[in-house]
CSV table of N, CA and C in Angstrom, one decimal:
chain,number,residue,atom,x,y,z
A,103,ALA,N,-7.2,-18.8,-4.7
A,103,ALA,CA,-7.0,-17.4,-4.7
A,103,ALA,C,-5.6,-17.0,-4.9
A,104,GLU,N,-5.3,-15.9,-5.6
A,104,GLU,CA,-3.9,-15.5,-5.8
A,104,GLU,C,-3.4,-14.9,-4.5
A,105,MET,N,-2.1,-14.9,-4.4
A,105,MET,CA,-1.5,-14.2,-3.2
A,105,MET,C,-1.7,-12.7,-3.3
A,106,PHE,N,-1.8,-12.1,-2.2
A,106,PHE,CA,-1.9,-10.7,-2.1
A,106,PHE,C,-0.5,-10.1,-2.4
A,107,MET,N,-0.4,-9.2,-3.3
A,107,MET,CA,0.9,-8.7,-3.8
A,107,MET,C,1.6,-7.9,-2.7
A,108,VAL,N,2.9,-8.2,-2.6
A,108,VAL,CA,3.8,-7.4,-1.7
A,108,VAL,C,4.0,-6.0,-2.2
A,109,HIS,N,3.6,-5.1,-1.3
A,109,HIS,CA,3.7,-3.7,-1.8
A,109,HIS,C,3.6,-2.7,-0.6
A,110,ILE,N,4.1,-1.5,-0.7
A,110,ILE,CA,4.0,-0.5,0.3
A,110,ILE,C,3.0,0.5,-0.3
A,111,PRO,N,1.8,0.6,0.2
A,111,PRO,CA,0.7,1.4,-0.4
A,111,PRO,C,1.1,2.9,-0.3
A,112,VAL,N,0.8,3.6,-1.3
A,112,VAL,CA,1.0,5.1,-1.3
A,112,VAL,C,-0.4,5.8,-1.2
A,113,ALA,N,-1.4,5.1,-1.6
A,113,ALA,CA,-2.8,5.5,-1.5
A,113,ALA,C,-3.6,4.3,-1.3
A,114,GLY,N,-4.8,4.5,-0.7
A,114,GLY,CA,-5.6,3.3,-0.4
A,114,GLY,C,-6.4,2.9,-1.6
A,115,PHE,N,-7.3,2.0,-1.4
A,115,PHE,CA,-8.2,1.4,-2.4
A,115,PHE,C,-9.3,2.4,-2.8
A,116,PHE,N,-9.8,2.2,-4.0
A,116,PHE,CA,-11.0,3.0,-4.4
A,116,PHE,C,-11.7,2.2,-5.4
A,117,ARG,N,-13.0,2.3,-5.5
A,117,ARG,CA,-13.9,1.7,-6.5
A,117,ARG,C,-13.8,2.4,-7.8
A,118,SER,N,-13.8,1.7,-8.9
A,118,SER,CA,-13.8,2.4,-10.2
A,118,SER,C,-14.2,1.5,-11.3
A,119,ASP,N,-14.6,2.2,-12.4
A,119,ASP,CA,-14.9,1.4,-13.6
A,119,ASP,C,-13.6,1.5,-14.5
A,120,ASP,N,-13.7,0.9,-15.7
A,120,ASP,CA,-12.5,0.8,-16.6
A,120,ASP,C,-12.1,2.2,-17.1
A,121,VAL,N,-13.1,3.1,-17.3
A,121,VAL,CA,-12.8,4.4,-17.8
A,121,VAL,C,-12.0,5.2,-16.8
A,122,THR,N,-12.5,5.1,-15.5
A,122,THR,CA,-11.8,5.8,-14.4
A,122,THR,C,-10.4,5.3,-14.3
A,123,VAL,N,-10.2,4.0,-14.3
A,123,VAL,CA,-8.9,3.3,-14.2
A,123,VAL,C,-7.9,3.9,-15.3
A,124,ALA,N,-8.4,4.0,-16.5
A,124,ALA,CA,-7.6,4.6,-17.6
A,124,ALA,C,-7.2,6.0,-17.4
A,125,GLN,N,-8.2,6.8,-16.8
A,125,GLN,CA,-7.9,8.2,-16.5
A,125,GLN,C,-6.8,8.3,-15.4
A,126,VAL,N,-6.9,7.5,-14.4
A,126,VAL,CA,-5.9,7.5,-13.3
A,126,VAL,C,-4.6,7.1,-13.8
A,127,ALA,N,-4.5,6.0,-14.6
A,127,ALA,CA,-3.3,5.5,-15.2
A,127,ALA,C,-2.6,6.6,-16.0
A,128,LEU,N,-3.3,7.3,-16.8
A,128,LEU,CA,-2.7,8.4,-17.6
A,128,LEU,C,-2.1,9.5,-16.7
A,129,ALA,N,-2.9,9.9,-15.7
A,129,ALA,CA,-2.5,11.0,-14.8
A,129,ALA,C,-1.3,10.5,-13.9
A,130,LEU,N,-1.2,9.3,-13.6
A,130,LEU,CA,-0.1,8.8,-12.7
A,130,LEU,C,1.3,8.9,-13.4
A,131,GLU,N,1.3,8.9,-14.7
A,131,GLU,CA,2.5,8.9,-15.5
A,131,GLU,C,3.3,10.2,-15.2
A,132,ARG,N,2.6,11.3,-14.8
A,132,ARG,CA,3.2,12.6,-14.6
A,132,ARG,C,3.7,12.7,-13.1
A,133,VAL,N,3.3,11.9,-12.2
A,133,VAL,CA,3.6,12.0,-10.8
A,133,VAL,C,5.1,12.0,-10.5
A,134,PRO,N,5.9,11.1,-11.0
A,134,PRO,CA,7.3,11.0,-10.5
A,134,PRO,C,8.2,12.1,-11.1
A,135,GLU,N,7.7,12.8,-12.1
A,135,GLU,CA,8.6,13.8,-12.7
A,135,GLU,C,9.2,14.8,-11.8
A,136,LYS,N,8.5,15.2,-10.7
A,136,LYS,CA,8.9,16.2,-9.8
A,136,LYS,C,10.0,15.8,-8.8
A,137,SER,N,10.1,14.5,-8.6
A,137,SER,CA,11.0,14.0,-7.6
A,137,SER,C,11.9,12.8,-7.9
A,138,ARG,N,12.2,12.7,-9.2
A,138,ARG,CA,13.0,11.5,-9.6
A,138,ARG,C,14.4,11.4,-9.0
A,139,HIS,N,15.0,12.5,-8.7
A,139,HIS,CA,16.4,12.4,-8.2
A,139,HIS,C,16.6,12.6,-6.7
A,140,GLN,N,15.6,12.6,-5.9
A,140,GLN,CA,15.7,12.8,-4.5
A,140,GLN,C,16.0,11.4,-3.8
A,141,ARG,N,16.8,11.5,-2.7
A,141,ARG,CA,17.1,10.3,-1.9
A,141,ARG,C,15.7,9.8,-1.3
A,142,ARG,N,15.5,8.5,-1.3
A,142,ARG,CA,14.2,8.1,-0.8
A,142,ARG,C,14.3,6.7,-0.1
A,143,ALA,N,15.4,6.4,0.6
A,143,ALA,CA,15.4,5.1,1.2
A,143,ALA,C,14.5,5.1,2.5
A,144,LEU,N,13.8,4.0,2.6
A,144,LEU,CA,13.0,3.7,3.7
A,144,LEU,C,13.6,2.5,4.5
A,145,SER,N,13.6,2.5,5.8
A,145,SER,CA,14.2,1.4,6.5
A,145,SER,C,13.1,0.7,7.4
A,146,CYS,N,13.2,-0.6,7.5
A,146,CYS,CA,12.2,-1.3,8.2
A,146,CYS,C,12.3,-1.1,9.7
A,147,GLY,N,11.3,-0.6,10.3
A,147,GLY,CA,11.3,-0.4,11.8
A,147,GLY,C,10.8,-1.5,12.6
A,148,GLY,N,10.4,-2.6,11.9
A,148,GLY,CA,9.9,-3.8,12.6
A,148,GLY,C,8.5,-4.1,12.3
A,149,VAL,N,8.0,-5.2,13.0
A,149,VAL,CA,6.6,-5.7,12.9
A,149,VAL,C,5.7,-4.9,13.8
A,150,ASN,N,4.6,-4.6,13.3
A,150,ASN,CA,3.6,-3.9,14.1
A,150,ASN,C,2.2,-4.4,13.8
A,151,VAL,N,1.2,-4.1,14.6
A,151,VAL,CA,-0.1,-4.6,14.5
A,151,VAL,C,-1.1,-3.5,14.7
A,152,PHE,N,-2.1,-3.5,13.8
A,152,PHE,CA,-3.3,-2.6,14.0
A,152,PHE,C,-4.5,-3.5,14.4
A,153,ASN,N,-5.1,-3.2,15.5
A,153,ASN,CA,-6.3,-3.9,15.9
A,153,ASN,C,-7.5,-3.0,15.9
A,154,GLY,N,-8.5,-3.5,15.2
A,154,GLY,CA,-9.8,-2.9,15.1
A,154,GLY,C,-10.8,-4.0,15.1
A,155,GLU,N,-11.8,-3.8,14.3
A,155,GLU,CA,-12.8,-4.9,14.1
A,155,GLU,C,-12.0,-6.1,13.5
A,156,THR,N,-11.1,-5.8,12.6
A,156,THR,CA,-10.2,-6.9,12.1
A,156,THR,C,-8.8,-6.4,12.4
A,157,SER,N,-7.8,-7.3,12.2
A,157,SER,CA,-6.4,-7.0,12.5
A,157,SER,C,-5.6,-7.0,11.3
A,158,THR,N,-4.6,-6.2,11.3
A,158,THR,CA,-3.6,-6.1,10.2
A,158,THR,C,-2.2,-6.2,10.9
A,159,ILE,N,-1.4,-7.1,10.3
A,159,ILE,CA,0.0,-7.2,10.7
A,159,ILE,C,0.8,-6.6,9.6
A,160,PHE,N,1.8,-5.7,9.9
A,160,PHE,CA,2.6,-5.1,8.8
A,160,PHE,C,4.0,-4.8,9.3
A,161,LEU,N,4.8,-4.6,8.3
A,161,LEU,CA,6.2,-4.1,8.5
A,161,LEU,C,6.1,-2.6,8.5
A,162,ASP,N,6.5,-1.9,9.5
A,162,ASP,CA,6.4,-0.5,9.7
A,162,ASP,C,7.7,0.1,9.1
A,163,PHE,N,7.6,1.0,8.1
A,163,PHE,CA,8.8,1.6,7.6
A,163,PHE,C,9.0,3.0,8.1
A,164,LYS,N,10.1,3.2,8.8
A,164,LYS,CA,10.4,4.5,9.3
A,164,LYS,C,11.0,5.3,8.2
A,165,LEU,N,11.0,6.6,8.4
A,165,LEU,CA,11.6,7.5,7.4
A,165,LEU,C,12.9,7.9,7.9
A,166,ASP,N,14.0,7.6,7.1
A,166,ASP,CA,15.4,7.8,7.6
A,166,ASP,C,15.8,9.2,7.9
A,167,ASN,N,15.3,10.2,7.2
A,167,ASN,CA,15.7,11.6,7.4
A,167,ASN,C,14.7,12.5,6.8
A,168,ASN,N,14.9,13.8,7.0
A,168,ASN,CA,13.9,14.8,6.6
A,168,ASN,C,13.7,14.8,5.1
A,169,LYS,N,14.7,14.5,4.3
A,169,LYS,CA,14.6,14.5,2.8
A,169,LYS,C,13.6,13.3,2.4
A,170,VAL,N,13.8,12.2,3.1
A,170,VAL,CA,12.9,11.1,2.8
A,170,VAL,C,11.5,11.4,3.2
A,171,THR,N,11.3,12.0,4.3
A,171,THR,CA,10.0,12.3,4.8
A,171,THR,C,9.3,13.2,3.7
A,172,LYS,N,10.0,14.2,3.3
A,172,LYS,CA,9.5,15.1,2.3
A,172,LYS,C,9.2,14.4,1.0
A,173,TYR,N,10.1,13.5,0.6
A,173,TYR,CA,9.9,12.7,-0.7
A,173,TYR,C,8.6,11.9,-0.6
A,174,ILE,N,8.5,11.0,0.4
A,174,ILE,CA,7.4,10.0,0.4
A,174,ILE,C,6.1,10.7,0.7
A,175,VAL,N,6.1,11.8,1.5
A,175,VAL,CA,4.8,12.5,1.7
A,175,VAL,C,4.5,13.3,0.4
A,176,ARG,N,5.5,13.8,-0.3
A,176,ARG,CA,5.2,14.5,-1.6
A,176,ARG,C,4.6,13.5,-2.6
A,177,LEU,N,5.2,12.3,-2.6
A,177,LEU,CA,4.7,11.3,-3.5
A,177,LEU,C,3.2,10.9,-3.2
A,178,HIS,N,3.0,10.7,-1.9
A,178,HIS,CA,1.6,10.4,-1.5
A,178,HIS,C,0.7,11.6,-1.8
A,179,ASN,N,1.1,12.8,-1.6
A,179,ASN,CA,0.2,14.0,-1.9
A,179,ASN,C,0.0,14.1,-3.4
A,180,ASP,N,1.0,13.8,-4.2
A,180,ASP,CA,0.9,13.9,-5.6
A,180,ASP,C,-0.1,12.8,-6.1
A,181,VAL,N,-0.1,11.6,-5.6
A,181,VAL,CA,-1.0,10.6,-5.9
A,181,VAL,C,-2.4,11.0,-5.5
A,182,MET,N,-2.5,11.5,-4.3
A,182,MET,CA,-3.8,12.0,-3.8
A,182,MET,C,-4.4,13.1,-4.7
A,183,ASP,N,-3.5,14.0,-5.2
A,183,ASP,CA,-4.0,15.0,-6.1
A,183,ASP,C,-4.6,14.4,-7.4
A,184,VAL,N,-3.9,13.4,-7.9
A,184,VAL,CA,-4.5,12.7,-9.1
A,184,VAL,C,-5.8,12.1,-8.8
A,185,LEU,N,-5.9,11.4,-7.7
A,185,LEU,CA,-7.2,10.7,-7.3
A,185,LEU,C,-8.3,11.7,-7.1
A,186,GLU,N,-8.0,12.8,-6.4
A,186,GLU,CA,-9.0,13.8,-6.1
A,186,GLU,C,-9.4,14.6,-7.3
A,187,SER,N,-8.6,14.6,-8.4
A,187,SER,CA,-8.9,15.4,-9.6
A,187,SER,C,-9.8,14.7,-10.5
A,188,ILE,N,-10.1,13.4,-10.2
A,188,ILE,CA,-11.0,12.6,-11.1
A,188,ILE,C,-12.3,12.4,-10.3
A,189,PRO,N,-13.4,13.1,-10.8
A,189,PRO,CA,-14.6,13.1,-10.1
A,189,PRO,C,-15.2,11.7,-9.7
A,190,THR,N,-14.9,10.7,-10.5
A,190,THR,CA,-15.5,9.4,-10.3
A,190,THR,C,-14.7,8.5,-9.3
A,191,VAL,N,-13.6,9.1,-8.8
A,191,VAL,CA,-12.8,8.4,-7.8
A,191,VAL,C,-13.2,8.9,-6.4
A,192,GLU,N,-13.5,7.9,-5.5
A,192,GLU,CA,-13.8,8.2,-4.1
A,192,GLU,C,-12.7,7.4,-3.3
A,193,PRO,N,-11.6,8.1,-2.9
A,193,PRO,CA,-10.6,7.4,-2.2
A,193,PRO,C,-11.1,6.8,-0.9
A,194,ASP,N,-10.4,5.7,-0.5
A,194,ASP,CA,-10.7,5.0,0.7
A,194,ASP,C,-10.6,6.0,1.9
A,195,ARG,N,-11.4,5.7,3.0
A,195,ARG,CA,-11.4,6.6,4.1
A,195,ARG,C,-10.1,6.6,4.9
A,196,GLU,N,-9.3,5.6,4.7
A,196,GLU,CA,-8.0,5.5,5.4
A,196,GLU,C,-6.9,6.4,4.6
A,197,THR,N,-7.3,6.8,3.4
A,197,THR,CA,-6.3,7.5,2.6
A,197,THR,C,-6.6,9.0,2.8
A,198,THR,N,-6.0,9.6,3.8
A,198,THR,CA,-6.2,11.0,4.0
A,198,THR,C,-4.8,11.7,4.1
A,199,ARG,N,-4.8,12.9,3.7
A,199,ARG,CA,-3.6,13.7,3.8
A,199,ARG,C,-3.2,13.9,5.2
A,200,GLY,N,-1.9,13.8,5.5
A,200,GLY,CA,-1.4,14.0,6.9
A,200,GLY,C,-1.5,12.8,7.7
A,201,ASN,N,-2.1,11.7,7.1
A,201,ASN,CA,-2.3,10.5,7.9
A,201,ASN,C,-1.5,9.3,7.2
A,202,TYR,N,-0.6,9.7,6.3
A,202,TYR,CA,0.2,8.7,5.6
A,202,TYR,C,1.4,8.2,6.4
A,203,TRP,N,1.6,6.9,6.3
A,203,TRP,CA,2.8,6.3,6.9
A,203,TRP,C,3.1,5.0,6.1
A,204,PRO,N,4.4,4.9,5.6
A,204,PRO,CA,4.7,3.8,4.8
A,204,PRO,C,4.8,2.5,5.6
A,205,HIS,N,4.1,1.5,5.0
A,205,HIS,CA,4.1,0.2,5.7
A,205,HIS,C,3.8,-0.9,4.6
A,206,LEU,N,4.3,-2.1,5.0
A,206,LEU,CA,4.1,-3.3,4.0
A,206,LEU,C,3.2,-4.3,4.7
A,207,PRO,N,1.9,-4.4,4.2
A,207,PRO,CA,1.0,-5.3,4.9
A,207,PRO,C,1.4,-6.8,4.7
A,208,LEU,N,1.4,-7.5,5.8
A,208,LEU,CA,1.7,-8.9,5.8
A,208,LEU,C,0.4,-9.8,5.9
A,209,MET,N,-0.5,-9.2,6.6
A,209,MET,CA,-1.8,-9.9,6.8
A,209,MET,C,-2.9,-8.8,7.0
A,210,GLN,N,-4.0,-8.9,6.3
A,210,GLN,CA,-5.0,-7.9,6.5
A,210,GLN,C,-6.4,-8.5,6.7
A,211,GLN,N,-7.3,-7.8,7.3
A,211,GLN,CA,-8.7,-8.2,7.5
A,211,GLN,C,-8.8,-9.5,8.3
A,212,ALA,N,-7.9,-9.7,9.2
A,212,ALA,CA,-7.9,-11.0,9.9
A,212,ALA,C,-8.8,-10.9,11.1
A,213,THR,N,-9.5,-12.0,11.4
A,213,THR,CA,-10.4,-12.1,12.6
A,213,THR,C,-9.9,-13.3,13.3
A,214,LEU,N,-8.8,-13.2,14.0
A,214,LEU,CA,-8.1,-14.3,14.7
A,214,LEU,C,-8.3,-14.2,16.2
A,215,PRO,N,-8.4,-15.3,16.9
A,215,PRO,CA,-8.4,-15.3,18.3
A,215,PRO,C,-7.1,-14.6,18.8
A,216,THR,N,-7.1,-13.9,19.9
A,216,THR,CA,-6.0,-13.2,20.4
A,216,THR,C,-4.7,-14.0,20.5
A,217,ALA,N,-4.8,-15.2,21.0
A,217,ALA,CA,-3.6,-16.1,21.1
A,217,ALA,C,-3.0,-16.4,19.7
A,218,LEU,N,-3.8,-16.6,18.7
A,218,LEU,CA,-3.3,-16.9,17.4
A,218,LEU,C,-2.7,-15.7,16.7
A,219,LEU,N,-3.4,-14.5,16.9
A,219,LEU,CA,-2.8,-13.3,16.4
A,219,LEU,C,-1.4,-13.0,17.0
A,220,GLU,N,-1.3,-13.2,18.3
A,220,GLU,CA,0.0,-13.1,19.0
A,220,GLU,C,1.1,-14.0,18.4
A,221,GLU,N,0.7,-15.2,18.1
A,221,GLU,CA,1.6,-16.2,17.4
A,221,GLU,C,2.0,-15.7,16.0
A,222,ALA,N,1.1,-15.2,15.3
A,222,ALA,CA,1.4,-14.6,13.9
A,222,ALA,C,2.3,-13.5,14.0
A,223,VAL,N,2.1,-12.6,15.0
A,223,VAL,CA,3.1,-11.5,15.2
A,223,VAL,C,4.4,-12.0,15.6
A,224,GLN,N,4.5,-12.9,16.5
A,224,GLN,CA,5.8,-13.5,16.9
A,224,GLN,C,6.5,-14.1,15.7
A,225,PHE,N,5.8,-14.9,14.9
A,225,PHE,CA,6.4,-15.5,13.7
A,225,PHE,C,6.9,-14.4,12.8
A,226,ALA,N,6.1,-13.4,12.5
A,226,ALA,CA,6.6,-12.3,11.6
A,226,ALA,C,7.8,-11.6,12.1
A,227,ASP,N,7.8,-11.4,13.4
A,227,ASP,CA,8.9,-10.7,14.1
A,227,ASP,C,10.2,-11.6,14.0
A,228,GLY,N,10.0,-12.9,14.2
A,228,GLY,CA,11.1,-13.8,14.1
A,228,GLY,C,11.7,-13.8,12.7
A,229,VAL,N,10.9,-13.8,11.7
A,229,VAL,CA,11.4,-13.8,10.3
A,229,VAL,C,12.2,-12.5,10.0
A,230,VAL,N,11.6,-11.4,10.5
A,230,VAL,CA,12.3,-10.1,10.3
A,230,VAL,C,13.7,-10.1,11.0
A,231,ARG,N,13.8,-10.6,12.2
A,231,ARG,CA,15.0,-10.6,12.9
A,231,ARG,C,16.0,-11.6,12.3
A,232,HIS,N,15.5,-12.8,11.9
A,232,HIS,CA,16.4,-13.9,11.4
A,232,HIS,C,16.9,-13.5,10.0
A,233,ARG,N,16.1,-12.9,9.2
A,233,ARG,CA,16.5,-12.4,7.8
A,233,ARG,C,17.2,-11.1,7.8
A,234,ARG,N,17.3,-10.5,9.0
A,234,ARG,CA,18.0,-9.2,9.2
A,234,ARG,C,17.3,-8.1,8.4
A,235,ILE,N,16.0,-8.1,8.4
A,235,ILE,CA,15.3,-7.1,7.7
A,235,ILE,C,15.2,-5.8,8.5
A,236,LEU,N,15.2,-5.9,9.8
A,236,LEU,CA,15.1,-4.8,10.7
A,236,LEU,C,16.2,-3.8,10.4
A,237,GLY,N,15.9,-2.6,10.0
A,237,GLY,CA,16.8,-1.5,9.7
A,237,GLY,C,17.3,-1.5,8.3
A,238,ALA,N,17.0,-2.6,7.5
A,238,ALA,CA,17.4,-2.7,6.1
A,238,ALA,C,16.7,-1.6,5.3
A,239,GLY,N,17.3,-1.0,4.4
A,239,GLY,CA,16.7,0.1,3.6
A,239,GLY,C,16.2,-0.4,2.3
A,240,THR,N,15.2,0.3,1.8
A,240,THR,CA,14.7,0.0,0.4
A,240,THR,C,14.3,1.3,-0.2
A,241,ASP,N,14.6,1.4,-1.5
A,241,ASP,CA,14.2,2.5,-2.3
A,241,ASP,C,13.0,2.2,-3.1
A,242,PRO,N,11.9,3.0,-3.0
A,242,PRO,CA,10.8,2.7,-3.9
A,242,PRO,C,11.2,3.0,-5.3
A,243,TRP,N,10.9,2.1,-6.2
A,243,TRP,CA,11.4,2.2,-7.6
A,243,TRP,C,10.3,2.2,-8.6
A,244,LYS,N,9.1,1.8,-8.2
A,244,LYS,CA,7.9,1.7,-9.1
A,244,LYS,C,6.7,2.3,-8.4
A,245,LEU,N,5.9,2.9,-9.2
A,245,LEU,CA,4.6,3.4,-8.7
A,245,LEU,C,3.6,2.6,-9.6
A,246,TRP,N,2.8,1.7,-8.9
A,246,TRP,CA,1.9,0.8,-9.6
A,246,TRP,C,0.4,1.2,-9.4
A,247,LEU,N,-0.3,1.2,-10.4
A,247,LEU,CA,-1.8,1.2,-10.3
A,247,LEU,C,-2.3,-0.2,-10.4
A,248,VAL,N,-2.9,-0.7,-9.4
A,248,VAL,CA,-3.3,-2.1,-9.4
A,248,VAL,C,-4.8,-2.2,-9.3
A,249,LYS,N,-5.3,-3.1,-10.1
A,249,LYS,CA,-6.8,-3.4,-10.1
A,249,LYS,C,-7.0,-4.7,-9.4
A,250,TYR,N,-7.8,-4.6,-8.3
A,250,TYR,CA,-8.1,-5.8,-7.5
A,250,TYR,C,-9.5,-6.2,-7.9
A,251,GLU,N,-9.8,-7.5,-8.0
A,251,GLU,CA,-11.1,-8.0,-8.3
A,251,GLU,C,-11.4,-9.2,-7.4
A,252,SER,N,-12.7,-9.4,-7.1
A,252,SER,CA,-13.1,-10.5,-6.3
A,252,SER,C,-14.6,-10.7,-6.6
A,253,ASP,N,-15.0,-12.0,-7.0
A,253,ASP,CA,-16.4,-12.3,-7.2
A,253,ASP,C,-17.0,-12.4,-5.8
A,254,ALA,N,-16.3,-12.9,-4.8
A,254,ALA,CA,-16.9,-13.1,-3.5
A,254,ALA,C,-17.2,-11.8,-2.8
A,255,ALA,N,-16.4,-10.8,-3.1
A,255,ALA,CA,-16.7,-9.5,-2.5
A,255,ALA,C,-17.8,-8.8,-3.1
A,256,ASP,N,-18.0,-9.0,-4.4
A,256,ASP,CA,-19.1,-8.3,-5.1
A,256,ASP,C,-19.0,-6.8,-4.9
A,257,ASP,N,-20.0,-6.2,-4.3
A,257,ASP,CA,-19.9,-4.7,-4.0
A,257,ASP,C,-19.5,-4.4,-2.6
A,258,ASP,N,-19.3,-5.4,-1.8
A,258,ASP,CA,-18.9,-5.2,-0.4
A,258,ASP,C,-17.6,-5.7,0.0
A,259,TRP,N,-16.6,-4.8,0.0
A,259,TRP,CA,-15.2,-5.2,0.3
A,259,TRP,C,-14.9,-5.0,1.7
A,260,SER,N,-15.8,-4.7,2.6
A,260,SER,CA,-15.5,-4.4,3.9
A,260,SER,C,-15.4,-5.6,4.9
A,261,ASP,N,-15.9,-6.7,4.5
A,261,ASP,CA,-15.9,-7.8,5.4
A,261,ASP,C,-14.8,-8.9,5.2
A,262,GLY,N,-13.9,-8.7,4.2
A,262,GLY,CA,-12.8,-9.6,4.0
A,262,GLY,C,-13.2,-10.8,3.2
A,263,SER,N,-14.4,-10.9,2.6
A,263,SER,CA,-14.8,-12.0,1.8
A,263,SER,C,-13.9,-12.1,0.5
A,264,TRP,N,-13.3,-11.0,0.1
A,264,TRP,CA,-12.5,-11.0,-1.0
A,264,TRP,C,-11.3,-11.9,-0.9
A,265,ALA,N,-10.9,-12.3,0.3
A,265,ALA,CA,-9.7,-13.1,0.5
A,265,ALA,C,-9.8,-14.5,-0.2
A,266,ARG,N,-11.1,-14.9,-0.4
A,266,ARG,CA,-11.3,-16.2,-1.0
A,266,ARG,C,-10.9,-16.3,-2.4
A,267,ASP,N,-11.0,-15.2,-3.2
A,267,ASP,CA,-10.8,-15.3,-4.6
A,267,ASP,C,-10.2,-14.0,-5.2
A,268,LEU,N,-9.3,-13.4,-4.4
A,268,LEU,CA,-8.7,-12.1,-4.8
A,268,LEU,C,-7.8,-12.3,-6.1
A,269,ARG,N,-8.0,-11.4,-7.0
A,269,ARG,CA,-7.2,-11.4,-8.2
A,269,ARG,C,-6.7,-10.0,-8.4
A,270,TRP,N,-5.5,-9.8,-9.0
A,270,TRP,CA,-5.0,-8.5,-9.2
A,270,TRP,C,-4.3,-8.4,-10.5
A,271,THR,N,-4.3,-7.2,-11.1
A,271,THR,CA,-3.6,-6.9,-12.3
A,271,THR,C,-2.9,-5.6,-12.2
A,272,ILE,N,-1.7,-5.5,-12.6
A,272,ILE,CA,-1.0,-4.2,-12.6
A,272,ILE,C,-1.4,-3.5,-13.9
A,273,VAL,N,-2.1,-2.4,-13.7
A,273,VAL,CA,-2.7,-1.6,-14.9
A,273,VAL,C,-1.7,-0.6,-15.4
A,274,GLU,N,-0.9,0.0,-14.5
A,274,GLU,CA,0.1,1.0,-14.9
A,274,GLU,C,1.3,0.8,-14.0
A,275,SER,N,2.5,0.9,-14.6
A,275,SER,CA,3.7,0.8,-13.9
A,275,SER,C,4.6,2.0,-14.3
A,276,VAL,N,4.9,2.9,-13.3
A,276,VAL,CA,5.7,4.1,-13.6
A,276,VAL,C,7.0,4.0,-12.8
A,277,ASN,N,8.1,4.2,-13.5
A,277,ASN,CA,9.4,4.3,-12.8
A,277,ASN,C,9.5,5.5,-11.9
A,278,LEU,N,10.0,5.3,-10.7
A,278,LEU,CA,10.3,6.4,-9.9
A,278,LEU,C,11.8,6.8,-10.0
């Protein structure tokens, strides 16, 4: 299986056919025009964990100031406008307006024993501190539309079976 691509999601996953992907790609080209020259640095606030049926470990990116908050939320809303304008797109339930927070997934869909999950979090936290990532800023520079595929997942992407043979292709790349 290929590595999961390092990225900060702006919108969640959605199922689509090739025609829908082409429509979304075309519409995304117009998204950055409104906000190209705004300050947009995000800084790493540390390692965090989301526990549910499965666990996700991620780098939590805080928003440095009000301008950044407006920029990243506007970018998210603009992408959501694109997705909602195309009838064949059904955005992921996690992708809702007002619920957006920038984060970089390190591990997703994990079903680990508690002790092993704690070790994974400690390891990630150690790397963040040792590499001095905490507080370091990053500017989003690309908006990517990525197509993920998995034979193991087939039509059910909910159980993490996709991790065995995940493949991805960047379908559209737009400069921010």
